[in-house]
Short mmCIF file of C-alpha atoms and ligand atoms in Angstrom, two decimals:
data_model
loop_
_atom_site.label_atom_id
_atom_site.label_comp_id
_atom_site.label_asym_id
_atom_site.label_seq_id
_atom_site.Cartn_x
_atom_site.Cartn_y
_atom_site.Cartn_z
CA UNK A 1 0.00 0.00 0.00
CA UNK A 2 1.74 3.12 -1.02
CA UNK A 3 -0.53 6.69 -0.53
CA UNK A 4 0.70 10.41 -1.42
CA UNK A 5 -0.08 12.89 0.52
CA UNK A 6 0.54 16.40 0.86
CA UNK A 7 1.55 17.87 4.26
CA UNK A 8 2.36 21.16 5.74
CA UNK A 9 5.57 22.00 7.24
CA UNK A 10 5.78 23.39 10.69
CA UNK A 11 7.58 26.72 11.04
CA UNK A 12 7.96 29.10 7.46
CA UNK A 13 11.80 29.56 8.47
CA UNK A 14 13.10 25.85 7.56
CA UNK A 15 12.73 24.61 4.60
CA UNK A 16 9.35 21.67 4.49
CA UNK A 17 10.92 17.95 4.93
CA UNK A 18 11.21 16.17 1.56
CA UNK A 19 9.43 12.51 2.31
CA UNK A 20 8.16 11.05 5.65
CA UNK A 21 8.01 7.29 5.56
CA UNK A 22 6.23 5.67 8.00
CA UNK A 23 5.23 1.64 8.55
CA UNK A 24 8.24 0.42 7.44
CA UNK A 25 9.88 -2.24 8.43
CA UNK A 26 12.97 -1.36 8.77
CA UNK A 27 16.43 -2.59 7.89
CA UNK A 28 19.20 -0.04 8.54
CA UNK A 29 22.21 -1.77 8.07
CA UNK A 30 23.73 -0.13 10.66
CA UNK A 31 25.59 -2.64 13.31
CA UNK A 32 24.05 -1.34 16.39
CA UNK A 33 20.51 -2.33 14.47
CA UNK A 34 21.13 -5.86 13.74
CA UNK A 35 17.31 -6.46 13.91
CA UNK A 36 14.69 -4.89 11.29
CA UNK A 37 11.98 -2.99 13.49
CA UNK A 38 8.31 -1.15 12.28
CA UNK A 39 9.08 2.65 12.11
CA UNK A 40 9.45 5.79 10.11
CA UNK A 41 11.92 8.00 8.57
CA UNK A 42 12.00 11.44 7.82
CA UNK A 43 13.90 13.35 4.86
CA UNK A 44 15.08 16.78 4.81
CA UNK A 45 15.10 19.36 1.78
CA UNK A 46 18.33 18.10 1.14
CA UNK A 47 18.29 15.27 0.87
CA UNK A 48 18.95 13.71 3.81
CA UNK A 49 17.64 11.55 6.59
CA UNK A 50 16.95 13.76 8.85
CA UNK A 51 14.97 11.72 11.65
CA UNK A 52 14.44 8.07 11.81
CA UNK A 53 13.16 5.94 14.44
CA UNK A 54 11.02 3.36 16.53
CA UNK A 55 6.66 3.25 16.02
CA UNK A 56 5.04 6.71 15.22
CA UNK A 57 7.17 9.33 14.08
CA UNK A 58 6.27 12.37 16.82
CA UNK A 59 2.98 14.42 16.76
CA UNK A 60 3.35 17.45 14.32
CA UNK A 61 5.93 15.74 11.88
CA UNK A 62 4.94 16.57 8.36
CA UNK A 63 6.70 16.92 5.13
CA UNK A 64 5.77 17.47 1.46
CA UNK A 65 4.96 13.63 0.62
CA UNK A 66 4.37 10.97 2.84
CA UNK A 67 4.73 7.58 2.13
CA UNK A 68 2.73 4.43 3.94
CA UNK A 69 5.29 1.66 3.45
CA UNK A 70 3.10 -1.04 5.40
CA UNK A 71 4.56 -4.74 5.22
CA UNK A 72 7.38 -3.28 2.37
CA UNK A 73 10.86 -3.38 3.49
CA UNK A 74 12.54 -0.32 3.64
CA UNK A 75 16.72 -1.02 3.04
CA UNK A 76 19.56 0.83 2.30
CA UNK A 77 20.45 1.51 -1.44
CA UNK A 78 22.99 -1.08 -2.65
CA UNK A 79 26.74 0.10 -3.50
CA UNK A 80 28.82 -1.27 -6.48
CA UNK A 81 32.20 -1.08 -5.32
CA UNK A 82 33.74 -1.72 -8.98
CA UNK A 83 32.19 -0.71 -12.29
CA UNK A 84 32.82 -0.58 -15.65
CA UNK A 85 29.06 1.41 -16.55
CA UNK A 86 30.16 1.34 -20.27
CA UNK A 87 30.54 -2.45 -20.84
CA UNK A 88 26.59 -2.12 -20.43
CA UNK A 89 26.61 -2.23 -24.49
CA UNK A 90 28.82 -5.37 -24.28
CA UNK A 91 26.10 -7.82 -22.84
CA UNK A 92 26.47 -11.87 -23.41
CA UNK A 93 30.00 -11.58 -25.38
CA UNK A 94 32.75 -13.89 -25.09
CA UNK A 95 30.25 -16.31 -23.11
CA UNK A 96 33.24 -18.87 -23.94
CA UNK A 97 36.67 -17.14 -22.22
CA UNK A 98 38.17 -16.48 -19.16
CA UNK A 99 38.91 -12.63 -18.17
CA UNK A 100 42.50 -12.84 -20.11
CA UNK A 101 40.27 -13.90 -23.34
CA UNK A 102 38.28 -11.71 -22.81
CA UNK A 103 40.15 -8.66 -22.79
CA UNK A 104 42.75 -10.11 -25.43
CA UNK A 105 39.61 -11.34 -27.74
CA UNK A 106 37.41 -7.80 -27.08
CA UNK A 107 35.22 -7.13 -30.45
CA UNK A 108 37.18 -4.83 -32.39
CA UNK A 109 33.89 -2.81 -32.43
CA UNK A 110 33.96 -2.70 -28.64
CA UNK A 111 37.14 -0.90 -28.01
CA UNK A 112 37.38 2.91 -27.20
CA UNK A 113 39.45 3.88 -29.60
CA UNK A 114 37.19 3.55 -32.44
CA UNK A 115 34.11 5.39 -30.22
CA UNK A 116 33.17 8.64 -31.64
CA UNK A 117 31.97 12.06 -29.61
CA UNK A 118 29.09 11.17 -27.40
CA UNK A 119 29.55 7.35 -27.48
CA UNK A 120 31.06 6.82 -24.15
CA UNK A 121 28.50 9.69 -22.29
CA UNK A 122 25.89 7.22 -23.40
CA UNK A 123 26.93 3.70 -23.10
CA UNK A 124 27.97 4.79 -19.47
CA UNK A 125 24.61 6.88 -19.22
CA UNK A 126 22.87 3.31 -20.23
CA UNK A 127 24.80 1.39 -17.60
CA UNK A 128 24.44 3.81 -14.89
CA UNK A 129 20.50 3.84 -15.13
CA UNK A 130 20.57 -0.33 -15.55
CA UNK A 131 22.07 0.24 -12.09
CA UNK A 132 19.23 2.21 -10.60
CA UNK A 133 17.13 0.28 -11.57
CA UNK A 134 18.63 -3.00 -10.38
CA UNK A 135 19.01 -0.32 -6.94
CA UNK A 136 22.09 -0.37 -6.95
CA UNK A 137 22.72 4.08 -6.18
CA UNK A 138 26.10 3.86 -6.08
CA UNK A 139 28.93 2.86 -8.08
CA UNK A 140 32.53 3.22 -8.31
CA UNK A 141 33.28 3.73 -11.71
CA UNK A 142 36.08 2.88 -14.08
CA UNK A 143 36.40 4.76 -17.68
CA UNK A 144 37.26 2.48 -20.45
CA UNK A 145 40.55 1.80 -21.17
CA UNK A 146 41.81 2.80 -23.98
CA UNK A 147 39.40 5.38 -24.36
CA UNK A 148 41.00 8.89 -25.38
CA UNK A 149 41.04 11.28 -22.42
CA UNK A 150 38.67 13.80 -23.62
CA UNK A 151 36.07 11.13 -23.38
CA UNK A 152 36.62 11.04 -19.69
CA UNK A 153 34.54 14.12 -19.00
CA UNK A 154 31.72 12.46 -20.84
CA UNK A 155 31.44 9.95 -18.60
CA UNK A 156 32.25 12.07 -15.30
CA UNK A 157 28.75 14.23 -17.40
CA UNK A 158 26.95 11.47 -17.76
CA UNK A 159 27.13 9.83 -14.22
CA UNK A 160 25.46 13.27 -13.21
CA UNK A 161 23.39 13.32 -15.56
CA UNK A 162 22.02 9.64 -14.41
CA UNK A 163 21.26 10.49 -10.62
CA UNK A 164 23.42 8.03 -9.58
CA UNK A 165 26.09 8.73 -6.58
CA UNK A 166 29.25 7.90 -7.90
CA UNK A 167 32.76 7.75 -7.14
CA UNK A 168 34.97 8.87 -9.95
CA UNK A 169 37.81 6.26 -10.83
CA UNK A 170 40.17 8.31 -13.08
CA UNK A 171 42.46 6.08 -15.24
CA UNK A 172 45.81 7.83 -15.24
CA UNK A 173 46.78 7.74 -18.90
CA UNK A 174 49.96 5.95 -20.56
CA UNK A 175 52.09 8.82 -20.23
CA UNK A 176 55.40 9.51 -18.66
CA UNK A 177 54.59 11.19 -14.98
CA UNK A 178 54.81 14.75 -15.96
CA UNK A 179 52.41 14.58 -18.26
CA UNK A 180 50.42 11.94 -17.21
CA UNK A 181 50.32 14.60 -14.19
CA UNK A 182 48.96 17.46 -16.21
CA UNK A 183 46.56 15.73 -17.88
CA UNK A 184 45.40 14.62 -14.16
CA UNK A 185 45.02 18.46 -13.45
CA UNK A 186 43.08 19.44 -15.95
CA UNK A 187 40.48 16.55 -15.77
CA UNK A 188 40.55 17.27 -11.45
CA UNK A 189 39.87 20.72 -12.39
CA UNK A 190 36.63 20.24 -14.38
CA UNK A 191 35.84 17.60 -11.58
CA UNK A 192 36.31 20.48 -8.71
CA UNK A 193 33.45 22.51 -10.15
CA UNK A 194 31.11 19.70 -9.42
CA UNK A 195 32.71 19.32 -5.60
CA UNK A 196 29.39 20.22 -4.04
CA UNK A 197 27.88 18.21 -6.03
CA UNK A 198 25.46 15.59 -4.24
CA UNK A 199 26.30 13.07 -7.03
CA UNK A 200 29.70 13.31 -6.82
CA UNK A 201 31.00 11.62 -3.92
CA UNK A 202 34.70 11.72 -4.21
CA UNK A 203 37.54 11.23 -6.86
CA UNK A 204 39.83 8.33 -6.88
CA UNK A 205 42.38 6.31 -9.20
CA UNK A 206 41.59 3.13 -11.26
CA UNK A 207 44.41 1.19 -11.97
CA UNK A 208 45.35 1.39 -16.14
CA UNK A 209 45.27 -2.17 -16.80
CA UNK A 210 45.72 -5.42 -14.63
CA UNK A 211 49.12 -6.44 -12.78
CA UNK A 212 50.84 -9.38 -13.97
CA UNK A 213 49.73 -8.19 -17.68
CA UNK A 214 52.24 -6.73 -19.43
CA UNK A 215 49.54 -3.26 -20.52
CA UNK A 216 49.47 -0.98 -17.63
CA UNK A 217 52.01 -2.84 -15.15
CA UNK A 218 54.92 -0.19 -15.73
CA UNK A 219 52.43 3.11 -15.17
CA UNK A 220 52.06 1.24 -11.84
CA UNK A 221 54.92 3.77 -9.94
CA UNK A 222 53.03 6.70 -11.66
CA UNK A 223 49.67 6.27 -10.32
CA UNK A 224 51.01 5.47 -7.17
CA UNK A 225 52.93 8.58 -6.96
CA UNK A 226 49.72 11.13 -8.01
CA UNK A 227 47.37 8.87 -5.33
CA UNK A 228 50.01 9.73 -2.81
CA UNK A 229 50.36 13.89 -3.96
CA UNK A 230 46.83 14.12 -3.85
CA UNK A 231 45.25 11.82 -1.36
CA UNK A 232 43.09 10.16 -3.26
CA UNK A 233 42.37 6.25 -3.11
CA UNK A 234 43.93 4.11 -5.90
CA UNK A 235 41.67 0.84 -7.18
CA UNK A 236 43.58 -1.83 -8.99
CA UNK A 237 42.30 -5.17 -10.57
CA UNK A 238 44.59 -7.49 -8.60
CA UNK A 239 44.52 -11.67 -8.43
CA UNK A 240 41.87 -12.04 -10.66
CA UNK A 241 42.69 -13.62 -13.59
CA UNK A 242 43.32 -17.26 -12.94
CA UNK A 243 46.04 -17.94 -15.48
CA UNK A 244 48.32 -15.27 -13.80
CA UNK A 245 47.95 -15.87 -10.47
CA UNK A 246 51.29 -17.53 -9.56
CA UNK A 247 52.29 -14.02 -11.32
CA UNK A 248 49.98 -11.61 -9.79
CA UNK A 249 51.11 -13.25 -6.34
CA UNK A 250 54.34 -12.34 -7.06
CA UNK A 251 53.70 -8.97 -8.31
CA UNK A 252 52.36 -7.98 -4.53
CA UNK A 253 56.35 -7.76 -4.21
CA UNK A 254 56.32 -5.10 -7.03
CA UNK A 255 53.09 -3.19 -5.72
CA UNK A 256 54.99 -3.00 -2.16
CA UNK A 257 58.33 -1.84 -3.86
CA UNK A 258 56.15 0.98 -5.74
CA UNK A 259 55.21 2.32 -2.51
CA UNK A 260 51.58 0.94 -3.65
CA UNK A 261 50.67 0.01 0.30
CA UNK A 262 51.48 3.57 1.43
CA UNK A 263 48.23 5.40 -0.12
CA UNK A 264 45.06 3.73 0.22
CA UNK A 265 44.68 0.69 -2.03
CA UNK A 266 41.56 -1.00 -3.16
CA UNK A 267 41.75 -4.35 -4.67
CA UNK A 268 39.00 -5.27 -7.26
CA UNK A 269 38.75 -9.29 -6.83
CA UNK A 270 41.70 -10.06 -4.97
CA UNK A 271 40.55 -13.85 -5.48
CA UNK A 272 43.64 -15.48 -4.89
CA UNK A 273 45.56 -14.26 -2.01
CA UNK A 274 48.40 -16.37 -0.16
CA UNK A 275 48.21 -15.75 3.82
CA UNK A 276 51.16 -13.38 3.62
CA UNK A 277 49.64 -11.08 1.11
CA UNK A 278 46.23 -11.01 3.36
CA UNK A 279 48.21 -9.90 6.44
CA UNK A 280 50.45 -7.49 4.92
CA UNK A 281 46.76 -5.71 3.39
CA UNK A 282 45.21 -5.62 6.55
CA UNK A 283 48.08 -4.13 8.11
CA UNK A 284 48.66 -1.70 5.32
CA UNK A 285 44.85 -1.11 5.53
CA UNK A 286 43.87 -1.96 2.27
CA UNK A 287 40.61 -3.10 1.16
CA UNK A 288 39.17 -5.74 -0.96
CA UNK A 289 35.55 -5.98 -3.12
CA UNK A 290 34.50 -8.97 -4.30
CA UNK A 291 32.24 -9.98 -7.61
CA UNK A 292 30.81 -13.05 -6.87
CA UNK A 293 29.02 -12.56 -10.66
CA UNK A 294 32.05 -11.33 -12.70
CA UNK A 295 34.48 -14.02 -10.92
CA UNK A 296 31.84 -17.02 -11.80
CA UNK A 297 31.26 -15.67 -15.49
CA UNK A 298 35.00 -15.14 -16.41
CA UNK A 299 35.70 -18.79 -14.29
CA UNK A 300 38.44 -16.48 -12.20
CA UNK A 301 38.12 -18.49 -8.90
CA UNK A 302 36.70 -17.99 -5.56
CA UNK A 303 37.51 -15.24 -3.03
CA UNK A 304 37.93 -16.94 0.17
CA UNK A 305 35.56 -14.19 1.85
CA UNK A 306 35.23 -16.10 5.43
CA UNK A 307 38.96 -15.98 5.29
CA UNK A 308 39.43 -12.34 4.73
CA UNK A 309 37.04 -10.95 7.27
CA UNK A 310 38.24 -13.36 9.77
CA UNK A 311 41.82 -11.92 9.25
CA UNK A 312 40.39 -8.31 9.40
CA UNK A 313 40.11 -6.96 5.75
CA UNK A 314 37.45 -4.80 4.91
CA UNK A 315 35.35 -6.21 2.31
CA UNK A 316 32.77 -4.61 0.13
CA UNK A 317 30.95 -6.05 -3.47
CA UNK A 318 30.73 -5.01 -6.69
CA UNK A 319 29.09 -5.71 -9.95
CA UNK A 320 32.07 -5.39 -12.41
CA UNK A 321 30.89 -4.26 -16.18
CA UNK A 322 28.00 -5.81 -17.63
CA UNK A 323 30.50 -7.75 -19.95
CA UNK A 324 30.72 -9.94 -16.76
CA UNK A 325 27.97 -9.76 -14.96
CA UNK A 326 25.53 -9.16 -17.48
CA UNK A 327 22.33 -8.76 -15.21
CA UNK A 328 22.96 -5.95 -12.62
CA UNK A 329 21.31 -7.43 -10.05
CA UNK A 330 22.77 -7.54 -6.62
CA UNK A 331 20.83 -9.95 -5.27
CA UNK A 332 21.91 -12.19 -8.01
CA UNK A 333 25.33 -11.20 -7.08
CA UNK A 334 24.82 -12.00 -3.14
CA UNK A 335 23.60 -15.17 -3.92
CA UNK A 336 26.23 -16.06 -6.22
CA UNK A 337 28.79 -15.12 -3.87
CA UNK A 338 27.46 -16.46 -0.78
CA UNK A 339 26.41 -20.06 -2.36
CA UNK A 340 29.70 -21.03 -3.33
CA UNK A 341 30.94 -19.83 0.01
CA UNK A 342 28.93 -22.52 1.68
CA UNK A 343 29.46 -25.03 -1.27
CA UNK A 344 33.46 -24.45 -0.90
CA UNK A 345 33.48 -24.90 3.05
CA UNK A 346 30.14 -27.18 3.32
CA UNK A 347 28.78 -25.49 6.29
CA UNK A 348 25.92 -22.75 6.33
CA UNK A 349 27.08 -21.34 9.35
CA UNK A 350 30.38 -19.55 7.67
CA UNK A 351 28.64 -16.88 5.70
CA UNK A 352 25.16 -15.55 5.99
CA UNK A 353 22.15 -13.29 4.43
CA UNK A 354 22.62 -10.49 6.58
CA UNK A 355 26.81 -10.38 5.94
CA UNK A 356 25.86 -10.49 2.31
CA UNK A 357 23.36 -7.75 2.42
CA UNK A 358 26.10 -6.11 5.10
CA UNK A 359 29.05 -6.62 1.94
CA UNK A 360 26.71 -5.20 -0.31
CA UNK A 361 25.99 -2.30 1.36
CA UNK A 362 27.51 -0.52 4.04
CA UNK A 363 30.78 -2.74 4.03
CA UNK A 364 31.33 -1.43 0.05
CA UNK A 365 30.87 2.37 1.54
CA UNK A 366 33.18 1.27 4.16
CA UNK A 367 35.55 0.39 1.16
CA UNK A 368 35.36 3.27 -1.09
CA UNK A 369 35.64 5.63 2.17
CA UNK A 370 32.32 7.13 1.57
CA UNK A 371 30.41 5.21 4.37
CA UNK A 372 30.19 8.89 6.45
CA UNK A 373 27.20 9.79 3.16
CA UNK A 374 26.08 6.44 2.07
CA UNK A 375 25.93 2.71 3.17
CA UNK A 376 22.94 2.90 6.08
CA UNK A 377 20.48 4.47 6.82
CA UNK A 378 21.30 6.82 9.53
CA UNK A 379 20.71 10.41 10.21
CA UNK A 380 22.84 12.80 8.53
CA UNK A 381 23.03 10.46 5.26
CA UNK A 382 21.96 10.79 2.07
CA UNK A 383 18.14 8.83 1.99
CA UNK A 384 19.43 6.73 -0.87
CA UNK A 385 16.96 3.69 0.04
CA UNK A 386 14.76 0.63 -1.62
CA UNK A 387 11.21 0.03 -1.24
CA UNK A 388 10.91 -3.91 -1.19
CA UNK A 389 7.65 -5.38 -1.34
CA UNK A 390 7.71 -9.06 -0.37
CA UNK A 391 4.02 -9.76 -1.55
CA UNK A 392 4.53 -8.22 -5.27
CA UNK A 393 5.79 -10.83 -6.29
CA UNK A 394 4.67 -13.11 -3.60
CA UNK A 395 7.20 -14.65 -1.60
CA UNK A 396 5.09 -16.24 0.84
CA UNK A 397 5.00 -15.63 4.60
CA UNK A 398 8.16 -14.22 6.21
CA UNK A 399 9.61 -15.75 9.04
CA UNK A 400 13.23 -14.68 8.59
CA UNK A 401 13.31 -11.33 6.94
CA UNK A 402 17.15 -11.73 5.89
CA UNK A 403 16.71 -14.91 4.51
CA UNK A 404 13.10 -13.84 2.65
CA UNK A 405 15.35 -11.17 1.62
CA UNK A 406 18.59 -12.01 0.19
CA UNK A 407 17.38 -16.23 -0.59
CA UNK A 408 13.89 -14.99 -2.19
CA UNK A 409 13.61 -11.44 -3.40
CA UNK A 410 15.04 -10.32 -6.96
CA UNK A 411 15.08 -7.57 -9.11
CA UNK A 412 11.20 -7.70 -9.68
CA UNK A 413 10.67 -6.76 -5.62
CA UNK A 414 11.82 -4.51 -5.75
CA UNK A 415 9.35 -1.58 -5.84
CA UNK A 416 10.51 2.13 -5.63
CA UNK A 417 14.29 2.77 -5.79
CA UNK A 418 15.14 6.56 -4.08
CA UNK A 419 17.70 8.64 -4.34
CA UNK A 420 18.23 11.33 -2.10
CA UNK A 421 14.55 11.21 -1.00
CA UNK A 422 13.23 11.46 -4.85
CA UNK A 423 11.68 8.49 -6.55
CA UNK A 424 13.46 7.36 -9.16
CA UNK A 425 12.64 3.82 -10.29
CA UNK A 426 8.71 2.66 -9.97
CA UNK A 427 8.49 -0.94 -10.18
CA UNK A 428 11.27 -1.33 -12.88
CA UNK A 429 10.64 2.42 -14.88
CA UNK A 430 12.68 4.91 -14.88
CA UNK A 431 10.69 7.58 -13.70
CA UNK A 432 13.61 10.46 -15.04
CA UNK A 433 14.94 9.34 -18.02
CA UNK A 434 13.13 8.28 -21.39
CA UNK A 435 14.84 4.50 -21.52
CA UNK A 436 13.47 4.05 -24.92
CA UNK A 437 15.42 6.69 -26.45
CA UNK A 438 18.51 5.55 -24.92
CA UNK A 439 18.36 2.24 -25.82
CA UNK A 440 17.65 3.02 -29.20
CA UNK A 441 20.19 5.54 -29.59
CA UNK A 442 22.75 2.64 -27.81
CA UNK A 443 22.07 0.35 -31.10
CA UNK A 444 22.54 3.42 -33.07
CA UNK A 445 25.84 4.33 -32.14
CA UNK A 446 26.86 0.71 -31.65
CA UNK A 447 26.06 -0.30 -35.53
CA UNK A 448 27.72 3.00 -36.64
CA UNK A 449 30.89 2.02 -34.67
CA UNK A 450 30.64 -1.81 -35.68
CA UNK A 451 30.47 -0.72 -39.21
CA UNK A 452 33.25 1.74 -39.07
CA UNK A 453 35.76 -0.42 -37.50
CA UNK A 454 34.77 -3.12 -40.31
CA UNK A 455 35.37 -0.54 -43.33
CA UNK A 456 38.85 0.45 -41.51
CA UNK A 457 40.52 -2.96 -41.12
CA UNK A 458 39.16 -3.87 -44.27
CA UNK A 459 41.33 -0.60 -45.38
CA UNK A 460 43.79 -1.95 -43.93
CA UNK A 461 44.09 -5.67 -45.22
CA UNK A 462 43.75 -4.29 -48.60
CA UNK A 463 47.07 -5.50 -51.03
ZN1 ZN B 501 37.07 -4.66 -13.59
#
């Protein structure tokens, strides 16, 4: 049952609260909450939570739409903690290799050098709203590779331009350090005039290729050295690829002799770590996410998870590029991830729903150092939250919320995705964006790039 209402604000001075939901049940994520509860929550002009709490919200509270969220579960927004929003236009290829085929196989149509002006704002545009609408209203993104530089702003423009919170993984070019360092500027200089930007929840590095491949390994030292001038977070892809893993285990040596564990590393997969290399993280305070999807598609391996948290690493998840996990749905992606858990160690007991939904959500904030705006639900934080109705469709009667949760909800439950109090997904639709437009100017731009690419190398091969 979901009513509108308009209310009245009490006192002209502050501004009128955004959204007062009430009846909820209640799951904040937060670790002094462990337990969902029946209450309300309360969302300011700006966005944020502004009151939450227990029963009845207090006599007098009023706001400019109400929402009755009776028997729906009310949850924090899930968090992405590695994406590549582009791939979105690269659904269902390579369904035959691992991750080393499939970035030494890519379509030749597919890579970013052949993209033309606009291409990569709306491929990422595309990916970023299959997010929201999976509820996932946060991402850490990573520009294509290869991509010319320029096209970096158009995909900083169009992760505004989606509603999605994001944080910005900038891929330092192939450059020598100086200018590899002034190209940094300039792009951090466009991103500065969107600081106070709600969207725009910090900047960080993304690693420029994989370690233990021979693209991007030597710009290792470079990134390194502009993450530790300006503070900012560096992401890598590290032990992911199966076939390199005796190497990638070895390059930890390298990473460490780059000064890598001195600024504040984040390893995408990190699915094949030794004991040594787990302790030496933990005490560096380095982080891991894991892709349960991406790492099953691409037949990477297992992340011992139950292993890592045990020895202290933080651990958040992430949904990789669509090339890998082709459906964007997190609770795919828990699932995934926490099956094979118990399959691998053969007890239930070692992983659960609510450290899933925990991964998934505030532990990925936790990650990405952005858990003080996002993550829980929580005064002060942005009221990026999911309306999940358990009856719509019908899951049957609840008698563990978790496990009716994470073991039998999907995409389809989930009914109204918010961002920052607003609405933005109802019951699958985009409620901002025309979706039909995008899509079809997607299949546009993809045939005019597929059919470019052909006429070049067929340029090319001429006698
Ligand atoms: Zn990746």
């Amino acid at each position: 049952m979901l009513a509108l209402a308009a209310g009245i604000a009490a006192g002209a001075a502050t501004p009128p609260a955004r959204l007062l939901v009430h009846n909820a049940t209640l799951i904040t994520m937060e670790p002094s909450e462990p337990e969902p509860f029946v209450g309300y929550m309360v969302v300011g002009a700006d966005g944020r939570i502004s009151a939450l709490g227990r029963g009845e919200p207090p006599a007098g509270t009023a706001a400019a739409a109400t929402v009755d969220a009776r028997e729906q579960v009310v949850m924090p927004g899930f968090l992405s903690g590695h994406s590549h929003l582009t791939s979105s236009v690269m659904r269902g290829i390579n369904a035959g290799r691992e991750l080393d085929g499939m970035i030494d196989f890519r379509p030749t149509f597919l890579d970013g050098r052949f993209y033309e002006e606009g291409d990569v704002g709306t491929f990422t545009l595309h990916g970023a709203l299959d997010y929201l609408r999976n509820g996932i209203t946060t991402a850490f993104n990573y520009p294509n590779r290869r991509c010319p530089p320029q096209y970096y702003n158009e995909a900083f423009r169009a992760e505004i331009a989606s509603g999605q919170r994001f944080v910005y993984g900038y891929n330092v070019p192939d450059m020598p350090y100086e200018k590899a360092r002034t190209d940094f500027l300039a792009f951090k200089a466009m991103t500065d005039t969107y600081r106070d930007h709600p969207s725009f929840l910090r900047l960080a590095l993304a690693k420029n290729g994989h370690l233990g491949r021979v693209a991007g390994h030597s710009q290792f030292p470079t990134e390194v050295r502009i993450a530790k001038e300006f503070g900012l977070p560096l992401q890598v892809h590290f032990l992911e690829s199966s076939f390199y893993q005796k190497q990638n285990r070895h390059d930890f040596q390298y990473i460490k002799d780059s000064g890598g564990l001195d600024v504040p590393l984040v390893f995408a997969h990190f699915v094949h770590a030794d004991d040594r290399i787990i302790e030496e993280s933990v005490k560096a305070g380095a982080v891991a996410i894991w892709n349960p999807l991406s790492n099953g598609r691409l037949a990477s391996g297992l992340a011992d998870i139950p292993k890592y948290l045990k020895a202290g690493l933080t651990v958040g998840m992430g949904l990789d590029g669509q090339n890998t996990a082709d459906i964007s749905n997190p609770f795919e992606n828990m699932r995934m991830g926490l099956y094979n858990i118990r399959m691998k160690y053969e007890r239930a007991s070692v992983l659960g729903p609510r450290d899933v939904l925990h991964l998934h959500t505030l532990g990925t904030a936790q990650a990405l150092g952005v858990a003080d705006r996002v993550g829980s639900l929580k005064v002060g934080k942005y009221a990026d939250f999911l309306i999940v109705d358990l009856t719509e469709p019908d899951v049957g009667p609840v008698y563990d919320l978790h496990g009716s949760l994470v073991f039998a909800c999907s995409f389809s439950n989930i009914a109204q995705v918010y961002v920052g109090g607003e609405t933005v997904v109802e019951r699958g639709r985009l409620l901002k964006h025309d979706s039909v437009a995008l899509g079809n100017d997607v299949r546009f731009r993809m045939t005019r790039n597929r059919e470019k690419t052909t006429r070049l190398l067929s340029a090319t091969t001429k006698p």
